[in-house]
mmCIF file of C-alpha atoms and ligand atoms in Angstrom:
data_model
loop_
_atom_site.group_PDB
_atom_site.id
_atom_site.type_symbol
_atom_site.label_atom_id
_atom_site.label_comp_id
_atom_site.label_asym_id
_atom_site.label_seq_id
_atom_site.Cartn_x
_atom_site.Cartn_y
_atom_site.Cartn_z
ATOM 1 C CA MET V 1 117.622 74.642 117.626
ATOM 2 C CA ILE V 2 120.956 74.642 115.919
ATOM 3 C CA PRO V 3 121.418 71.995 113.204
ATOM 4 C CA ALA V 4 123.897 69.230 114.010
ATOM 5 C CA LEU V 5 125.880 70.312 110.956
ATOM 6 C CA MET V 6 127.162 73.751 111.895
ATOM 7 C CA PRO V 7 125.284 76.458 110.005
ATOM 8 C CA ASN V 8 128.322 78.292 108.583
ATOM 9 C CA TYR V 9 127.195 77.904 104.961
ATOM 10 C CA ASN V 10 124.279 79.171 102.979
ATOM 11 C CA ARG V 11 123.408 75.861 101.346
ATOM 12 C CA ALA V 12 121.013 75.419 98.458
ATOM 13 C CA ASP V 13 118.338 72.834 99.193
ATOM 14 C CA LEU V 14 119.820 70.248 96.836
ATOM 15 C CA ALA V 15 121.432 66.959 97.876
ATOM 16 C CA PHE V 16 123.346 64.978 95.291
ATOM 17 C CA GLU V 17 123.773 61.237 95.408
ATOM 18 C CA ARG V 18 125.757 60.523 92.268
ATOM 19 C CA GLY V 19 127.595 62.106 89.384
ATOM 20 C CA GLU V 20 128.920 61.130 86.011
ATOM 21 C CA GLY V 21 131.100 63.396 83.888
ATOM 22 C CA ALA V 22 129.605 66.886 83.972
ATOM 23 C CA TRP V 23 126.251 65.677 85.336
ATOM 24 C CA VAL V 24 124.980 65.137 88.884
ATOM 25 C CA TRP V 25 121.741 63.630 90.194
ATOM 26 C CA THR V 26 119.893 64.616 93.366
ATOM 27 C CA THR V 27 118.540 62.134 95.880
ATOM 28 C CA ASP V 28 115.064 62.860 94.482
ATOM 29 C CA GLY V 29 116.176 62.046 90.933
ATOM 30 C CA ARG V 30 116.662 65.469 89.359
ATOM 31 C CA ARG V 31 119.579 65.863 86.936
ATOM 32 C CA PHE V 32 121.831 68.934 86.764
ATOM 33 C CA LEU V 33 124.627 70.012 84.469
ATOM 34 C CA ASP V 34 127.456 70.886 86.850
ATOM 35 C CA PHE V 35 129.142 74.048 85.569
ATOM 36 C CA GLY V 36 130.505 74.895 89.011
ATOM 37 C CA SER V 37 132.546 71.699 89.536
ATOM 38 C CA GLY V 38 132.088 72.067 93.282
ATOM 39 C CA ILE V 39 133.865 75.438 93.071
ATOM 40 C CA ALA V 40 136.342 74.629 90.298
ATOM 41 C CA THR V 41 137.433 71.434 91.992
ATOM 42 C CA SER V 42 135.991 68.383 90.194
ATOM 43 C CA SER V 43 138.417 69.089 87.369
ATOM 44 C CA ILE V 44 137.984 65.840 85.455
ATOM 45 C CA GLY V 45 134.275 65.511 86.198
ATOM 46 C CA HIS V 46 132.352 63.187 88.466
ATOM 47 C CA GLY V 47 133.029 59.483 88.709
ATOM 48 C CA HIS V 48 135.970 59.556 86.291
ATOM 49 C CA PRO V 49 136.788 55.814 85.980
ATOM 50 C CA HIS V 50 140.561 56.353 86.079
ATOM 51 C CA LEU V 51 140.408 58.482 89.243
ATOM 52 C CA VAL V 52 137.867 56.189 90.913
ATOM 53 C CA LYS V 53 140.041 53.148 90.221
ATOM 54 C CA ALA V 54 143.233 54.821 91.453
ATOM 55 C CA ILE V 55 141.587 55.860 94.723
ATOM 56 C CA ALA V 56 139.901 52.478 95.289
ATOM 57 C CA GLU V 57 143.081 50.530 94.600
ATOM 58 C CA GLN V 58 145.258 52.744 96.791
ATOM 59 C CA ALA V 59 142.684 52.701 99.601
ATOM 60 C CA ALA V 60 142.782 48.921 99.584
ATOM 61 C CA LYS V 61 146.609 48.877 99.777
ATOM 62 C CA VAL V 62 147.477 51.631 102.276
ATOM 63 C CA MET V 63 145.849 55.038 102.792
ATOM 64 C CA HIS V 64 148.088 56.695 105.283
ATOM 65 C CA VAL V 65 151.540 56.203 106.749
ATOM 66 C CA SER V 66 152.480 59.794 107.794
ATOM 67 C CA ASN V 67 155.416 61.852 106.661
ATOM 68 C CA LEU V 68 157.743 60.025 109.037
ATOM 69 C CA TYR V 69 158.345 57.699 106.095
ATOM 70 C CA ARG V 70 158.926 57.903 102.375
ATOM 71 C CA VAL V 71 155.758 58.069 100.313
ATOM 72 C CA PRO V 72 156.585 56.828 96.788
ATOM 73 C CA GLN V 73 153.253 58.040 95.387
ATOM 74 C CA ALA V 74 154.014 61.581 96.598
ATOM 75 C CA GLU V 75 157.594 61.426 95.291
ATOM 76 C CA GLN V 76 156.225 60.458 91.905
ATOM 77 C CA LEU V 77 153.541 63.153 91.941
ATOM 78 C CA ALA V 78 156.077 65.815 92.935
ATOM 79 C CA ALA V 79 158.507 64.740 90.210
ATOM 80 C CA ARG V 80 155.749 64.950 87.613
ATOM 81 C CA HIS V 81 154.704 68.430 88.778
ATOM 82 C CA VAL V 82 158.338 69.536 88.658
ATOM 83 C CA ALA V 83 158.728 68.172 85.130
ATOM 84 C CA ALA V 84 155.564 69.973 83.991
ATOM 85 C CA SER V 85 156.168 73.387 85.586
ATOM 86 C CA PHE V 86 158.642 76.101 86.638
ATOM 87 C CA ALA V 87 159.105 74.409 90.018
ATOM 88 C CA ASP V 88 162.092 72.470 91.376
ATOM 89 C CA SER V 89 160.347 71.061 94.437
ATOM 90 C CA VAL V 90 156.826 70.463 95.743
ATOM 91 C CA LEU V 91 155.236 70.270 99.199
ATOM 92 C CA PHE V 92 151.821 68.663 99.650
ATOM 93 C CA CYS V 93 149.065 69.695 102.031
ATOM 94 C CA ASN V 94 145.283 69.398 102.083
ATOM 95 C CA SER V 95 143.664 72.646 101.002
ATOM 96 C CA GLY V 96 144.145 75.977 99.317
ATOM 97 C CA ALA V 97 144.413 78.017 102.500
ATOM 98 C CA GLU V 98 147.024 75.597 103.831
ATOM 99 C CA ALA V 99 148.982 75.837 100.607
ATOM 100 C CA ASN V 100 148.942 79.631 100.899
ATOM 101 C CA GLU V 101 150.062 79.462 104.532
ATOM 102 C CA GLY V 102 152.978 77.270 103.498
ATOM 103 C CA MET V 103 153.778 79.619 100.650
ATOM 104 C CA VAL V 104 153.809 82.711 102.876
ATOM 105 C CA LYS V 105 155.967 80.917 105.452
ATOM 106 C CA ALA V 106 158.412 79.903 102.708
ATOM 107 C CA VAL V 107 158.617 83.493 101.428
ATOM 108 C CA ARG V 108 159.317 84.822 104.926
ATOM 109 C CA LYS V 109 161.845 82.056 105.629
ATOM 110 C CA TYR V 110 163.704 82.816 102.393
ATOM 111 C CA HIS V 111 164.412 86.386 103.491
ATOM 112 C CA ALA V 112 165.171 85.404 107.094
ATOM 113 C CA GLU V 113 167.692 82.816 105.910
ATOM 114 C CA ASN V 114 169.220 85.417 103.612
ATOM 115 C CA GLY V 115 169.832 87.734 106.549
ATOM 116 C CA HIS V 116 166.658 89.820 106.271
ATOM 117 C CA PRO V 117 164.156 88.623 108.865
ATOM 118 C CA GLU V 118 162.616 92.098 108.778
ATOM 119 C CA ARG V 119 161.388 91.416 105.247
ATOM 120 C CA TYR V 120 158.141 89.612 105.999
ATOM 121 C CA ARG V 121 155.429 91.748 104.397
ATOM 122 C CA LEU V 122 153.559 90.740 101.258
ATOM 123 C CA ILE V 123 151.901 93.067 98.823
ATOM 124 C CA CYS V 124 148.394 91.745 98.127
ATOM 125 C CA PHE V 125 145.499 93.024 96.039
ATOM 126 C CA GLU V 126 142.070 94.422 96.644
ATOM 127 C CA GLY V 127 139.440 91.864 95.638
ATOM 128 C CA ALA V 128 141.758 88.936 96.408
ATOM 129 C CA PHE V 129 140.772 85.653 98.022
ATOM 130 C CA HIS V 130 143.383 83.437 99.652
ATOM 131 C CA GLY V 131 141.375 81.328 102.109
ATOM 132 C CA ARG V 132 139.840 81.372 105.579
ATOM 133 C CA THR V 133 142.646 80.707 108.056
ATOM 134 C CA LEU V 134 143.617 83.559 110.370
ATOM 135 C CA ALA V 135 146.576 84.606 108.205
ATOM 136 C CA MET V 136 144.729 84.115 104.938
ATOM 137 C CA ILE V 137 141.763 86.288 105.912
ATOM 138 C CA ALA V 138 144.381 88.987 106.524
ATOM 139 C CA ALA V 139 145.971 88.287 103.124
ATOM 140 C CA THR V 140 142.485 88.413 101.597
ATOM 141 C CA GLY V 141 141.922 91.724 103.309
ATOM 142 C CA ASN V 142 138.146 91.767 102.865
ATOM 143 C CA ALA V 143 136.662 93.455 105.958
ATOM 144 C CA LYS V 144 133.669 91.093 105.855
ATOM 145 C CA TYR V 145 135.900 88.039 106.374
ATOM 146 C CA LEU V 146 137.978 89.705 109.107
ATOM 147 C CA GLU V 147 135.136 91.015 111.243
ATOM 148 C CA GLY V 148 134.857 89.441 114.671
ATOM 149 C CA PHE V 149 138.063 87.478 114.521
ATOM 150 C CA GLY V 150 140.354 89.770 116.457
ATOM 151 C CA PRO V 151 143.362 91.718 115.228
ATOM 152 C CA PRO V 152 144.284 90.734 111.644
ATOM 153 C CA VAL V 153 147.565 88.853 111.266
ATOM 154 C CA ASP V 154 150.220 91.428 110.453
ATOM 155 C CA GLY V 155 152.221 91.488 107.230
ATOM 156 C CA PHE V 156 149.825 92.044 104.325
ATOM 157 C CA ASP V 157 149.572 95.342 102.429
ATOM 158 C CA HIS V 158 146.779 95.812 99.924
ATOM 159 C CA VAL V 159 146.867 97.823 96.731
ATOM 160 C CA PRO V 160 144.382 98.115 93.839
ATOM 161 C CA PHE V 161 144.431 95.135 91.452
ATOM 162 C CA GLY V 162 146.380 95.927 88.301
ATOM 163 C CA ASN V 163 147.879 99.188 89.522
ATOM 164 C CA MET V 164 151.658 99.095 88.996
ATOM 165 C CA ASN V 165 152.288 102.536 90.516
ATOM 166 C CA ALA V 166 150.527 101.482 93.697
ATOM 167 C CA VAL V 167 152.664 98.325 93.840
ATOM 168 C CA ARG V 168 155.863 100.355 93.505
ATOM 169 C CA ASP V 169 154.666 102.824 96.151
ATOM 170 C CA ALA V 170 153.910 99.990 98.571
ATOM 171 C CA ILE V 171 157.405 98.479 98.389
ATOM 172 C CA GLY V 172 159.403 99.225 101.522
ATOM 173 C CA PRO V 173 162.355 97.824 103.480
ATOM 174 C CA GLN V 174 160.057 95.186 105.043
ATOM 175 C CA THR V 175 158.565 93.946 101.777
ATOM 176 C CA ALA V 176 159.236 90.273 101.094
ATOM 177 C CA GLY V 177 157.194 89.663 97.984
ATOM 178 C CA VAL V 178 154.000 90.003 96.001
ATOM 179 C CA LEU V 179 151.052 87.614 96.372
ATOM 180 C CA ILE V 180 148.547 87.520 93.522
ATOM 181 C CA GLU V 181 145.960 85.340 91.772
ATOM 182 C CA PRO V 182 146.509 85.444 87.981
ATOM 183 C CA ILE V 183 142.724 85.601 87.779
ATOM 184 C CA GLN V 184 140.853 86.686 90.885
ATOM 185 C CA GLY V 185 138.281 83.925 91.356
ATOM 186 C CA GLU V 186 136.070 84.495 94.407
ATOM 187 C CA GLY V 187 136.586 88.231 94.006
ATOM 188 C CA GLY V 188 134.658 88.292 90.727
ATOM 189 C CA VAL V 189 136.577 86.395 88.009
ATOM 190 C CA ARG V 190 138.856 89.334 87.260
ATOM 191 C CA PRO V 191 141.858 88.413 85.128
ATOM 192 C CA ALA V 192 145.086 90.285 85.739
ATOM 193 C CA ASP V 193 146.406 91.904 82.601
ATOM 194 C CA LEU V 194 149.220 89.711 81.217
ATOM 195 C CA ARG V 195 151.325 92.871 80.957
ATOM 196 C CA PHE V 196 150.717 93.504 84.679
ATOM 197 C CA LEU V 197 151.938 89.999 85.563
ATOM 198 C CA LYS V 198 155.067 90.561 83.472
ATOM 199 C CA ASP V 199 155.651 93.915 85.178
ATOM 200 C CA LEU V 200 155.240 92.293 88.602
ATOM 201 C CA ARG V 201 157.914 89.755 87.694
ATOM 202 C CA ALA V 202 160.208 92.612 86.650
ATOM 203 C CA VAL V 203 159.572 94.682 89.782
ATOM 204 C CA CYS V 204 160.179 91.626 92.003
ATOM 205 C CA ASP V 205 163.516 91.065 90.244
ATOM 206 C CA GLU V 206 164.383 94.755 90.584
ATOM 207 C CA PHE V 207 163.793 94.819 94.363
ATOM 208 C CA GLY V 208 164.815 91.267 95.281
ATOM 209 C CA LEU V 209 161.209 90.301 96.095
ATOM 210 C CA LEU V 210 159.615 86.908 95.582
ATOM 211 C CA LEU V 211 156.666 86.532 93.234
ATOM 212 C CA ALA V 212 154.117 84.248 94.912
ATOM 213 C CA LEU V 213 151.174 83.136 92.790
ATOM 214 C CA ASP V 214 147.942 81.764 94.201
ATOM 215 C CA GLU V 215 146.820 79.337 91.484
ATOM 216 C CA VAL V 216 144.477 77.432 93.757
ATOM 217 C CA GLN V 217 141.558 78.213 91.442
ATOM 218 C CA THR V 218 143.267 79.090 88.139
ATOM 219 C CA GLY V 219 145.610 76.102 87.962
ATOM 220 C CA MET V 220 145.456 72.520 86.758
ATOM 221 C CA GLY V 221 144.306 73.319 83.250
ATOM 222 C CA ARG V 222 141.402 75.580 84.127
ATOM 223 C CA SER V 223 142.740 78.451 82.007
ATOM 224 C CA GLY V 224 143.521 76.183 79.052
ATOM 225 C CA LYS V 225 147.165 75.880 80.075
ATOM 226 C CA LEU V 226 148.338 73.779 83.006
ATOM 227 C CA TRP V 227 149.050 76.939 85.037
ATOM 228 C CA ALA V 228 147.465 80.301 84.230
ATOM 229 C CA HIS V 229 150.742 82.248 84.571
ATOM 230 C CA GLU V 230 152.016 80.430 81.477
ATOM 231 C CA TRP V 231 149.808 82.762 79.407
ATOM 232 C CA ALA V 232 151.963 85.687 80.605
ATOM 233 C CA GLY V 233 155.198 83.904 79.772
ATOM 234 C CA ILE V 234 156.521 84.402 83.308
ATOM 235 C CA GLU V 235 157.631 82.118 86.119
ATOM 236 C CA PRO V 236 156.881 82.759 89.794
ATOM 237 C CA ASP V 237 159.327 81.919 92.567
ATOM 238 C CA ILE V 238 156.620 80.003 94.364
ATOM 239 C CA MET V 239 153.012 79.022 93.745
ATOM 240 C CA SER V 240 150.114 77.481 95.631
ATOM 241 C CA ALA V 241 147.701 74.958 94.156
ATOM 242 C CA ALA V 242 144.700 72.976 95.404
ATOM 243 C CA LYS V 243 141.086 72.688 94.153
ATOM 244 C CA GLY V 244 141.508 70.936 90.770
ATOM 245 C CA ILE V 245 144.720 69.020 91.498
ATOM 246 C CA GLY V 246 142.943 66.272 93.431
ATOM 247 C CA GLY V 247 139.897 66.149 91.169
ATOM 248 C CA GLY V 248 137.620 66.382 94.224
ATOM 249 C CA PHE V 249 139.923 64.611 96.665
ATOM 250 C CA PRO V 250 141.332 67.124 99.204
ATOM 251 C CA LEU V 251 144.870 67.945 98.075
ATOM 252 C CA GLY V 252 146.920 71.130 98.171
ATOM 253 C CA ALA V 253 150.450 71.856 97.042
ATOM 254 C CA VAL V 254 153.198 74.444 97.196
ATOM 255 C CA LEU V 255 155.409 74.457 94.123
ATOM 256 C CA ALA V 256 158.669 76.374 94.420
ATOM 257 C CA LYS V 257 162.004 77.120 92.839
ATOM 258 C CA GLU V 258 165.018 75.700 94.637
ATOM 259 C CA HIS V 259 166.210 79.041 96.049
ATOM 260 C CA VAL V 260 162.981 79.244 98.084
ATOM 261 C CA ALA V 261 162.220 75.552 98.693
ATOM 262 C CA LYS V 262 165.649 74.760 100.104
ATOM 263 C CA HIS V 263 164.955 76.783 103.259
ATOM 264 C CA LEU V 264 161.999 74.629 104.371
ATOM 265 C CA LYS V 265 164.243 72.255 106.278
ATOM 266 C CA PRO V 266 162.946 69.483 108.566
ATOM 267 C CA GLY V 267 161.048 71.000 111.459
ATOM 268 C CA THR V 268 160.096 74.257 109.708
ATOM 269 C CA HIS V 269 156.720 73.226 108.300
ATOM 270 C CA GLY V 270 154.551 70.181 107.915
ATOM 271 C CA HIS V 271 151.194 68.411 107.797
ATOM 272 C CA THR V 272 150.003 65.118 109.222
ATOM 273 C CA TYR V 273 147.998 64.190 106.147
ATOM 274 C CA GLY V 274 149.801 66.177 103.451
ATOM 275 C CA GLY V 275 150.515 64.028 100.388
ATOM 276 C CA ASN V 276 149.543 60.729 101.964
ATOM 277 C CA PRO V 277 149.414 57.694 99.656
ATOM 278 C CA LEU V 278 145.684 58.068 98.995
ATOM 279 C CA ALA V 279 145.822 61.796 98.204
ATOM 280 C CA ALA V 280 148.919 61.332 96.056
ATOM 281 C CA ALA V 281 147.252 58.494 94.135
ATOM 282 C CA ALA V 282 144.345 60.848 93.395
ATOM 283 C CA GLY V 283 146.771 63.588 92.330
ATOM 284 C CA ASN V 284 148.632 61.212 90.030
ATOM 285 C CA ALA V 285 145.414 59.993 88.433
ATOM 286 C CA VAL V 286 144.283 63.573 87.739
ATOM 287 C CA LEU V 287 147.685 64.348 86.216
ATOM 288 C CA ASP V 288 147.444 61.235 84.011
ATOM 289 C CA VAL V 289 144.283 62.710 82.501
ATOM 290 C CA VAL V 290 145.280 66.373 82.311
ATOM 291 C CA LEU V 291 148.783 65.737 80.916
ATOM 292 C CA ALA V 292 147.620 63.165 78.361
ATOM 293 C CA PRO V 293 148.634 64.341 74.876
ATOM 294 C CA GLY V 294 146.006 66.677 73.421
ATOM 295 C CA PHE V 295 143.924 67.070 76.616
ATOM 296 C CA LEU V 296 144.771 70.724 77.284
ATOM 297 C CA ASP V 297 144.399 71.542 73.557
ATOM 298 C CA LYS V 298 140.906 70.128 73.811
ATOM 299 C CA VAL V 299 140.199 72.224 76.932
ATOM 300 C CA ASP V 300 141.357 75.284 75.032
ATOM 301 C CA ARG V 301 139.133 74.392 72.065
ATOM 302 C CA VAL V 302 135.978 73.794 74.100
ATOM 303 C CA ALA V 303 136.721 76.952 76.114
ATOM 304 C CA ARG V 304 136.939 79.039 72.948
ATOM 305 C CA HIS V 305 133.652 77.527 71.789
ATOM 306 C CA LEU V 306 132.039 78.363 75.130
ATOM 307 C CA TRP V 307 133.455 81.896 75.018
ATOM 308 C CA ARG V 308 131.863 82.595 71.644
ATOM 309 C CA GLY V 309 128.570 81.588 73.245
ATOM 310 C CA PHE V 310 129.132 83.809 76.266
ATOM 311 C CA VAL V 311 129.925 86.846 74.134
ATOM 312 C CA ALA V 312 126.719 86.204 72.154
ATOM 313 C CA LEU V 313 124.780 85.728 75.401
ATOM 314 C CA ALA V 314 126.025 89.051 76.766
ATOM 315 C CA GLN V 315 125.024 90.778 73.515
ATOM 316 C CA LYS V 316 121.601 89.174 73.512
ATOM 317 C CA HIS V 317 120.824 90.083 77.148
ATOM 318 C CA PRO V 318 122.219 93.577 77.742
ATOM 319 C CA LEU V 319 119.622 94.202 80.484
ATOM 320 C CA VAL V 320 120.954 91.260 82.479
ATOM 321 C CA VAL V 321 124.615 90.807 81.552
ATOM 322 C CA GLU V 322 127.224 93.550 81.574
ATOM 323 C CA GLU V 323 130.156 91.492 80.309
ATOM 324 C CA ALA V 324 131.762 88.059 80.157
ATOM 325 C CA ARG V 325 135.287 87.855 81.543
ATOM 326 C CA GLY V 326 137.903 85.372 82.701
ATOM 327 C CA ALA V 327 139.984 82.853 80.794
ATOM 328 C CA GLY V 328 139.614 79.306 79.570
ATOM 329 C CA LEU V 329 136.999 77.445 81.589
ATOM 330 C CA LEU V 330 136.856 80.050 84.343
ATOM 331 C CA ILE V 331 134.255 82.472 83.107
ATOM 332 C CA GLY V 332 132.489 85.240 84.960
ATOM 333 C CA LEU V 333 129.265 86.855 83.852
ATOM 334 C CA LYS V 334 129.229 90.300 85.382
ATOM 335 C CA LEU V 335 125.584 91.153 85.838
ATOM 336 C CA ARG V 336 123.848 94.495 85.642
ATOM 337 C CA PRO V 337 123.376 96.130 89.051
ATOM 338 C CA GLU V 338 119.582 95.599 88.754
ATOM 339 C CA VAL V 339 120.136 91.833 88.610
ATOM 340 C CA ASN V 340 121.417 89.945 91.640
ATOM 341 C CA ASN V 341 123.904 87.113 91.055
ATOM 342 C CA GLY V 342 122.205 84.959 93.700
ATOM 343 C CA GLU V 343 118.900 85.277 91.837
ATOM 344 C CA MET V 344 120.698 84.453 88.607
ATOM 345 C CA GLN V 345 122.227 81.381 90.206
ATOM 346 C CA SER V 346 118.746 80.272 91.335
ATOM 347 C CA ALA V 347 117.366 80.900 87.840
ATOM 348 C CA CYS V 348 120.117 78.632 86.491
ATOM 349 C CA VAL V 349 119.202 75.925 89.010
ATOM 350 C CA ALA V 350 115.598 76.194 87.836
ATOM 351 C CA GLU V 351 116.896 75.483 84.315
ATOM 352 C CA GLY V 352 119.020 72.547 85.479
ATOM 353 C CA LEU V 353 122.407 74.256 85.579
ATOM 354 C CA LEU V 354 124.785 74.571 88.539
ATOM 355 C CA THR V 355 127.007 77.662 88.725
ATOM 356 C CA VAL V 356 128.734 79.554 91.543
ATOM 357 C CA ALA V 357 128.277 83.153 92.638
ATOM 358 C CA ALA V 358 131.402 85.327 92.957
ATOM 359 C CA GLY V 359 132.129 88.838 94.201
ATOM 360 C CA MET V 360 131.270 92.029 92.289
ATOM 361 C CA ASN V 361 127.847 90.598 91.342
ATOM 362 C CA VAL V 362 129.411 87.991 89.065
ATOM 363 C CA LEU V 363 128.029 84.574 88.155
ATOM 364 C CA ARG V 364 130.958 82.166 87.977
ATOM 365 C CA VAL V 365 131.021 79.351 85.465
ATOM 366 C CA ALA V 366 133.732 76.719 85.942
ATOM 367 C CA PRO V 367 132.748 73.430 84.308
ATOM 368 C CA PRO V 368 134.797 70.244 84.560
ATOM 369 C CA LEU V 369 137.632 70.273 82.023
ATOM 370 C CA ILE V 370 136.157 67.200 80.311
ATOM 371 C CA ILE V 371 132.990 68.893 78.971
ATOM 372 C CA THR V 372 132.053 68.460 75.318
ATOM 373 C CA GLU V 373 130.965 71.215 72.934
ATOM 374 C CA ALA V 374 127.459 69.718 73.068
ATOM 375 C CA GLU V 375 127.408 70.137 76.853
ATOM 376 C CA ALA V 376 128.728 73.689 76.470
ATOM 377 C CA ASP V 377 125.811 74.378 74.108
ATOM 378 C CA GLN V 378 123.317 72.869 76.546
ATOM 379 C CA ALA V 379 124.664 75.119 79.310
ATOM 380 C CA LEU V 380 124.417 78.155 77.036
ATOM 381 C CA ASP V 381 120.763 77.330 76.281
ATOM 382 C CA MET V 382 120.040 77.055 80.014
ATOM 383 C CA LEU V 383 121.824 80.349 80.665
ATOM 384 C CA ASP V 384 119.869 81.982 77.858
ATOM 385 C CA ARG V 385 116.596 80.876 79.486
ATOM 386 C CA ALA V 386 117.850 81.934 82.931
ATOM 387 C CA CYS V 387 118.598 85.401 81.536
ATOM 388 C CA LEU V 388 115.062 85.568 80.123
ATOM 389 C CA ARG V 389 113.669 84.704 83.556
ATOM 390 C CA LEU V 390 115.452 87.736 84.976
ATOM 391 C CA THR V 391 114.695 90.147 82.159
ATOM 392 C CA PRO V 392 112.092 92.779 83.128
ATOM 393 C CA SER V 393 108.761 91.795 81.511
ATOM 394 C CA GLN V 394 108.372 94.821 79.213
ATOM 395 C CA ALA V 395 111.876 94.286 77.864
ATOM 396 C CA LYS V 396 111.124 90.592 77.440
ATOM 397 C CA ALA V 397 108.196 91.383 75.203
ATOM 398 C CA ALA V 398 110.333 93.736 73.111
ATOM 399 C CA ALA V 399 113.151 91.186 72.811
ATOM 400 C CA LYS V 400 110.926 88.393 71.483
HETATM 401 C C1 PLP M 1 139.423 78.439 97.123
HETATM 402 C C2 PLP M 1 140.621 79.288 97.164
HETATM 403 C C3 PLP M 1 141.475 79.320 98.280
HETATM 404 C C4 PLP M 1 141.161 78.540 99.543
HETATM 405 O O1 PLP M 1 141.167 77.180 99.338
HETATM 406 P P1 PLP M 1 140.543 76.226 100.488
HETATM 407 O O2 PLP M 1 140.785 74.852 99.936
HETATM 408 O O3 PLP M 1 139.108 76.580 100.613
HETATM 409 O O4 PLP M 1 141.292 76.495 101.719
HETATM 410 C C5 PLP M 1 142.598 80.092 98.209
HETATM 411 N N1 PLP M 1 142.890 80.820 97.128
HETATM 412 C C6 PLP M 1 142.111 80.828 96.034
HETATM 413 C C7 PLP M 1 142.495 81.635 94.858
HETATM 414 C C8 PLP M 1 140.943 80.081 96.019
HETATM 415 O O5 PLP M 1 140.146 80.111 94.954
#
């Protein structure tokens, strides 16, 4: 018989009842070091007192009023995001896919309002992930996600990730913009070359296209800067965010420059929940932590420490690990073809470490931004033992 909870996930047989910082405890009392952060979402760890307090206090005052009225908490959150980024204006929603939908609508609207409704197509990249709505599975382009769901939504052209010639070849009279993750997350933790991001900015300027960044996974400090595109020294026209910005509370956002944002007039787009007082209180509390002086420097420091460990780990286990890649606290261990990333993930669980599988046989490591160097070292020890578990026995003997 079908479970009451629809079986659309492949869930590990672990149920957590509480968390503190980077640690979570199962209902049967086992403790795990959470280096997945619920898929890069619990950005400031579990049970962060400041976030807990902000949510509890706001819940007691008023949770929801709808966007028929002013929401001071959302106005404040938007103003703070504007002050801290390239953006002039921010729209709130509830998830990454929703943020991307809003972003794509804004890009199309921009061209329509500028007299070019025929410019609606976005250039996307092979290996991308933009979410699970009907339009976003088309933007993702992965045949596996599209299968069985009818004709893909029109308007997304895919080219190889990092290939500038292919981008130029794909530009036509209907092209509206380019949609890219600065680091492909689900697709296998593949960072775009910073040069490539700069070139995309230039080609968008050359052809009057909008550069739309999906920073749902890479944003909110995960790369060691607030937004990953800052490493490339470029600014997008528009950007989506979610995952880390609510610290575990569902919150998405579209951040845009004025020339794009100004076309989303009343009636063009909206959400019932988007940026309600409770969600905005959570977003403000996360920002308080992430924008506190020195916080991102500390993320960068602990990330560099962790990276040294990952490079050493890859060298020590060449039969298991092909390479470590990513940026900041979004790290992918690309495994040898003989080793399956699901098995590796299970080996990590056996050692007490939570990680997330990603495409291209990659094990994804995305700890909360608040981890200490000692916790990074503990995770590296667990990974080391997990690698040993997966090393063929003859090789294990030789490596001892
Ligand atoms: C997770 C993710 C999404 C989808 O976010 P949801 O909240 O699951 O809708 C979109 N883009 C990227 C890059 C993501 O990592």
